[in-house]
Amino acid sequence: MTQPIFMVGARGAGKTTVGNALARALGYQFTDTDVFMQQTTGLSVADVVAREGWVGFRRRESDALKAVTAPHTVVATGGGAVLAAENRAFMRDAGRVIYLRAPATTLAHRLEEYPLDAQRPTLTGKPINEEMVEVLAAREALYQEVAHHVLDATASPAEIVAAIQRVLQTEPIK
Ligand SMILES: Nc1ncnc2c1ncn2[C@@H]1O[C@H](COP(=O)(O)OP(=O)(O)OP(=O)(O)O)[C@@H](O)[C@H]1O
Ligand SMILES: O=C(O)C1=C[C@@H](O)[C@@H](O)[C@H](O)C1
Ligand SMILES: [Mg+2]
C-alpha cells in the first residue's frame, strides 16, 4: 500500500501521537495539518482564529490538507477537518481514513492534562467536559461517515498502532 493514511477524530483522540508512531512503524513520512499551518504562517491556531475567525482557519486547513497529502505519508488532521464536505470527499478518495474514537470524558481528561491552549483555543467557551460532549454530538456522524476504519482510541498508542496495521491489511469495508 502506498496511499496516504488520514487520522481523524476529536482533539485529544491521539491523531498526532498515534499518527507519528504509525508512520514510524510503517516507514512512512508523518505530517500534521495543525503543525504545517503553524510552520507556514508562523502563527498558532489561536492567532489565526483571532485574526481571521474560524472561517479563515478552516479555509487554511483545507488548503493544508491538500498540500501535505502524498504517498507513503500519515496525515494527522485537525479535529475539525471533517466539518467540510470537500475535505471528507478528498480524504476518502485520496487514501485510507482512520477514525480514532474515544468518549468525551477521556478526551476532556487528556486535554486537561495537556491543554496546549494556543493550538486548541476553546470552540464553545464552555468547560472542557461540556465542550467535548457537544463537539462529539455535532461531529460523530461526520467522523463515522468519512472513516474507512473506526478504532478504539482508549487503548495504548502501541496497541492502536498494531490494530491499525491489522485493518490496513484488509479491504476497507465502507
Ligand atoms: N492512546 C492514548 N493513550 C493515552 N494518552 C494518549 C493517547 N493518545 C494520545 N494521548 C495523549 O493525549 C494528549 C492529546 O494527544 P494528541 O495531541 O495526539 O491528540 P490529537 O488528536 O492530535 O489532538 P488535536 O486535534 O488537538 O491535535 C497528549 O497528551 C497525548 O500524550
Ligand atoms: O476540533 C477542532 O475543531 C480543532 C482541533 C485542533 O486539531 C485544531 O485544528 C484546532 O484547535 C481546532
Ligand atoms: Mg494533533
Short mmCIF file of C-alpha atoms and ligand atoms in Angstrom, two decimals:
data_model
loop_
_atom_site.label_atom_id
_atom_site.label_comp_id
_atom_site.label_asym_id
_atom_site.label_seq_id
_atom_site.Cartn_x
_atom_site.Cartn_y
_atom_site.Cartn_z
CA MET A 1 0.00 0.00 0.00
CA THR A 2 1.33 3.44 -0.88
CA GLN A 3 -1.76 5.56 -0.25
CA PRO A 4 -1.73 8.31 2.38
CA ILE A 5 -3.37 7.47 5.70
CA PHE A 6 -5.52 10.16 7.29
CA MET A 7 -6.07 10.23 11.05
CA VAL A 8 -9.37 11.86 12.07
CA GLY A 9 -11.03 12.36 15.45
CA ALA A 10 -11.64 14.98 18.10
CA ARG A 11 -8.99 16.95 19.99
CA GLY A 12 -7.16 14.62 22.32
CA ALA A 13 -8.04 11.46 20.39
CA GLY A 14 -4.35 10.89 19.65
CA LYS A 15 -4.16 11.75 15.94
CA THR A 16 -0.72 13.30 16.40
CA THR A 17 0.60 10.81 18.96
CA VAL A 18 -0.68 7.66 17.28
CA GLY A 19 -0.16 9.03 13.74
CA ASN A 20 3.50 9.66 14.48
CA ALA A 21 4.01 6.17 15.91
CA LEU A 22 2.13 4.60 12.99
CA ALA A 23 4.34 6.43 10.48
CA ARG A 24 7.44 5.11 12.25
CA ALA A 25 6.07 1.57 12.26
CA LEU A 26 5.24 1.71 8.55
CA GLY A 27 8.34 3.64 7.47
CA TYR A 28 6.07 6.44 6.25
CA GLN A 29 6.52 10.20 6.49
CA PHE A 30 4.45 11.91 9.17
CA THR A 31 2.73 15.24 8.75
CA ASP A 32 0.19 17.18 10.79
CA THR A 33 -2.07 19.85 9.30
CA ASP A 34 -2.07 21.91 12.52
CA VAL A 35 1.74 21.89 12.63
CA PHE A 36 2.00 22.57 8.88
CA MET A 37 -0.19 25.67 9.28
CA GLN A 38 1.77 26.82 12.29
CA GLN A 39 5.04 26.46 10.37
CA THR A 40 3.83 28.06 7.13
CA THR A 41 2.03 31.01 8.77
CA GLY A 42 4.26 31.43 11.83
CA LEU A 43 1.01 31.66 13.80
CA SER A 44 -0.72 29.43 16.34
CA VAL A 45 -4.28 28.22 15.78
CA ALA A 46 -5.44 30.80 18.36
CA ASP A 47 -3.63 33.60 16.45
CA VAL A 48 -5.14 32.61 13.10
CA VAL A 49 -8.61 32.44 14.67
CA ALA A 50 -8.11 35.84 16.35
CA ARG A 51 -7.11 37.41 13.00
CA GLU A 52 -9.30 35.56 10.51
CA GLY A 53 -12.01 33.85 12.54
CA TRP A 54 -12.80 30.13 12.36
CA VAL A 55 -13.89 30.59 8.73
CA GLY A 56 -10.37 31.74 7.81
CA PHE A 57 -8.81 28.94 9.84
CA ARG A 58 -10.98 26.31 8.15
CA ARG A 59 -10.07 27.64 4.70
CA ARG A 60 -6.38 27.38 5.54
CA GLU A 61 -6.95 23.91 6.96
CA SER A 62 -8.48 22.67 3.67
CA ASP A 63 -5.51 24.08 1.76
CA ALA A 64 -3.07 22.49 4.22
CA LEU A 65 -4.76 19.11 3.91
CA LYS A 66 -4.19 19.10 0.15
CA ALA A 67 -0.66 20.47 0.46
CA VAL A 68 0.57 17.76 2.85
CA THR A 69 -1.11 14.79 1.15
CA ALA A 70 1.39 12.50 -0.54
CA PRO A 71 2.03 8.77 -0.96
CA HIS A 72 3.68 6.94 1.96
CA THR A 73 2.50 9.63 4.37
CA VAL A 74 0.46 9.54 7.57
CA VAL A 75 -1.51 12.78 7.87
CA ALA A 76 -2.76 13.84 11.31
CA THR A 77 -5.67 16.17 10.60
CA GLY A 78 -7.09 18.86 12.86
CA GLY A 79 -10.11 17.77 14.90
CA GLY A 80 -12.48 19.87 12.79
CA ALA A 81 -11.12 18.96 9.35
CA VAL A 82 -14.11 16.66 8.82
CA LEU A 83 -16.57 19.56 9.03
CA ALA A 84 -16.04 20.44 5.35
CA ALA A 85 -17.67 18.02 2.88
CA GLU A 86 -14.84 18.91 0.50
CA ASN A 87 -12.25 17.59 2.97
CA ARG A 88 -14.21 14.42 3.64
CA ALA A 89 -14.52 13.64 -0.06
CA PHE A 90 -10.85 14.45 -0.62
CA MET A 91 -9.61 12.13 2.15
CA ARG A 92 -11.84 9.20 1.22
CA ASP A 93 -10.77 9.48 -2.38
CA ALA A 94 -7.04 10.00 -1.76
CA GLY A 95 -6.36 7.32 0.84
CA ARG A 96 -7.42 5.38 3.92
CA VAL A 97 -9.19 7.25 6.68
CA ILE A 98 -8.83 6.11 10.31
CA TYR A 99 -11.19 7.47 12.99
CA LEU A 100 -9.72 7.40 16.50
CA ARG A 101 -12.82 7.19 18.66
CA ALA A 102 -12.93 7.98 22.36
CA PRO A 103 -15.62 9.15 24.79
CA ALA A 104 -15.85 12.81 25.78
CA THR A 105 -14.66 12.07 29.33
CA THR A 106 -11.39 10.54 28.04
CA LEU A 107 -10.80 13.40 25.64
CA ALA A 108 -11.54 16.06 28.27
CA HIS A 109 -9.23 14.33 30.75
CA ARG A 110 -6.34 14.27 28.24
CA LEU A 111 -6.89 17.88 27.24
CA GLU A 112 -6.97 18.98 30.88
CA GLU A 113 -3.65 17.22 31.45
CA TYR A 114 -2.04 18.74 28.39
CA PRO A 115 -4.08 21.75 27.25
CA LEU A 116 -1.80 23.31 24.57
CA ASP A 117 -4.14 26.32 24.59
CA ALA A 118 -2.55 28.16 21.66
CA GLN A 119 -3.19 25.20 19.36
CA ARG A 120 -6.54 24.31 20.89
CA PRO A 121 -8.43 27.50 21.66
CA THR A 122 -11.92 26.93 23.04
CA LEU A 123 -14.55 26.10 20.43
CA THR A 124 -17.61 26.91 22.54
CA GLY A 125 -16.37 28.89 25.55
CA LYS A 126 -17.77 26.15 27.80
CA PRO A 127 -15.90 23.96 30.33
CA ILE A 128 -13.86 21.29 28.52
CA ASN A 129 -16.04 18.30 29.51
CA GLU A 130 -19.20 20.01 28.27
CA GLU A 131 -17.40 21.21 25.17
CA MET A 132 -16.26 17.70 24.24
CA VAL A 133 -19.79 16.29 24.72
CA GLU A 134 -21.10 18.99 22.38
CA VAL A 135 -18.31 18.57 19.83
CA LEU A 136 -18.83 14.81 19.62
CA ALA A 137 -22.60 15.21 19.32
CA ALA A 138 -22.07 17.56 16.39
CA ARG A 139 -19.31 15.57 14.69
CA GLU A 140 -19.69 11.87 15.48
CA ALA A 141 -21.73 11.23 12.32
CA LEU A 142 -19.12 13.03 10.21
CA TYR A 143 -16.19 11.08 11.71
CA GLN A 144 -18.11 7.85 11.08
CA GLU A 145 -19.06 8.88 7.55
CA VAL A 146 -15.54 9.72 6.45
CA ALA A 147 -13.80 6.78 8.13
CA HIS A 148 -12.83 3.58 6.35
CA HIS A 149 -11.93 2.14 9.76
CA VAL A 150 -13.00 3.09 13.32
CA LEU A 151 -10.51 2.31 16.11
CA ASP A 152 -10.86 2.42 19.88
CA ALA A 153 -8.64 5.35 20.90
CA THR A 154 -8.72 4.49 24.62
CA ALA A 155 -6.19 1.68 24.16
CA SER A 156 -2.47 2.41 24.47
CA PRO A 157 -0.77 4.07 21.46
CA ALA A 158 1.19 0.86 20.76
CA GLU A 159 -2.00 -1.22 20.78
CA ILE A 160 -3.75 1.24 18.49
CA VAL A 161 -0.84 1.23 16.04
CA ALA A 162 -0.93 -2.57 15.94
CA ALA A 163 -4.71 -2.54 15.40
CA ILE A 164 -4.37 -0.02 12.55
CA GLN A 165 -1.69 -2.12 10.90
CA ARG A 166 -4.10 -5.07 11.02
CA VAL A 167 -7.03 -3.20 9.46
CA LEU A 168 -4.81 -1.71 6.76
CA GLN A 169 -4.21 -5.25 5.53
CA THR A 170 -7.94 -5.73 5.00
CA GLU A 171 -10.10 -4.21 2.27
CA PRO A 172 -11.97 -1.16 3.58
CA ILE A 173 -15.50 -2.35 4.36
CA LYS A 174 -17.14 1.05 3.97
N1 LIG B 1 -3.89 6.26 23.28
C1 LIG B 1 -3.55 7.18 24.21
N2 LIG B 1 -3.46 6.85 25.50
C2 LIG B 1 -3.14 7.77 26.44
N3 LIG B 1 -2.85 9.08 26.18
C3 LIG B 1 -2.92 9.46 24.90
C4 LIG B 1 -3.26 8.54 23.86
N4 LIG B 1 -3.25 9.23 22.66
C5 LIG B 1 -2.91 10.50 22.97
N5 LIG B 1 -2.72 10.64 24.30
C6 LIG B 1 -2.34 11.89 25.00
O1 LIG B 1 -3.44 12.80 24.81
C7 LIG B 1 -2.96 14.10 24.51
C8 LIG B 1 -3.51 14.54 23.16
O2 LIG B 1 -2.97 13.70 22.15
P1 LIG B 1 -2.72 14.25 20.67
O3 LIG B 1 -2.09 15.60 20.71
O4 LIG B 1 -2.02 13.17 19.93
O5 LIG B 1 -4.23 14.40 20.16
P2 LIG B 1 -4.76 14.98 18.80
O6 LIG B 1 -5.85 14.06 18.37
O7 LIG B 1 -3.64 15.16 17.84
O8 LIG B 1 -5.38 16.39 19.23
P3 LIG B 1 -5.53 17.76 18.34
O9 LIG B 1 -6.76 17.57 17.48
O10 LIG B 1 -5.75 18.82 19.35
O11 LIG B 1 -4.30 17.95 17.53
C9 LIG B 1 -1.42 14.01 24.56
O12 LIG B 1 -1.00 14.45 25.84
C10 LIG B 1 -1.13 12.54 24.38
O13 LIG B 1 0.05 12.14 25.03
O1 LIG B 2 -11.53 20.22 16.89
C1 LIG B 2 -11.22 21.30 16.35
O2 LIG B 2 -12.06 22.00 15.78
C2 LIG B 2 -9.78 21.70 16.36
C3 LIG B 2 -8.81 20.77 16.62
C4 LIG B 2 -7.37 21.07 16.59
O3 LIG B 2 -6.67 19.98 15.99
C5 LIG B 2 -7.06 22.35 15.83
O4 LIG B 2 -7.18 22.13 14.43
C6 LIG B 2 -7.99 23.45 16.26
O5 LIG B 2 -7.75 23.72 17.62
C7 LIG B 2 -9.47 23.09 16.04
MG MG B 3 -2.91 16.81 16.79
#
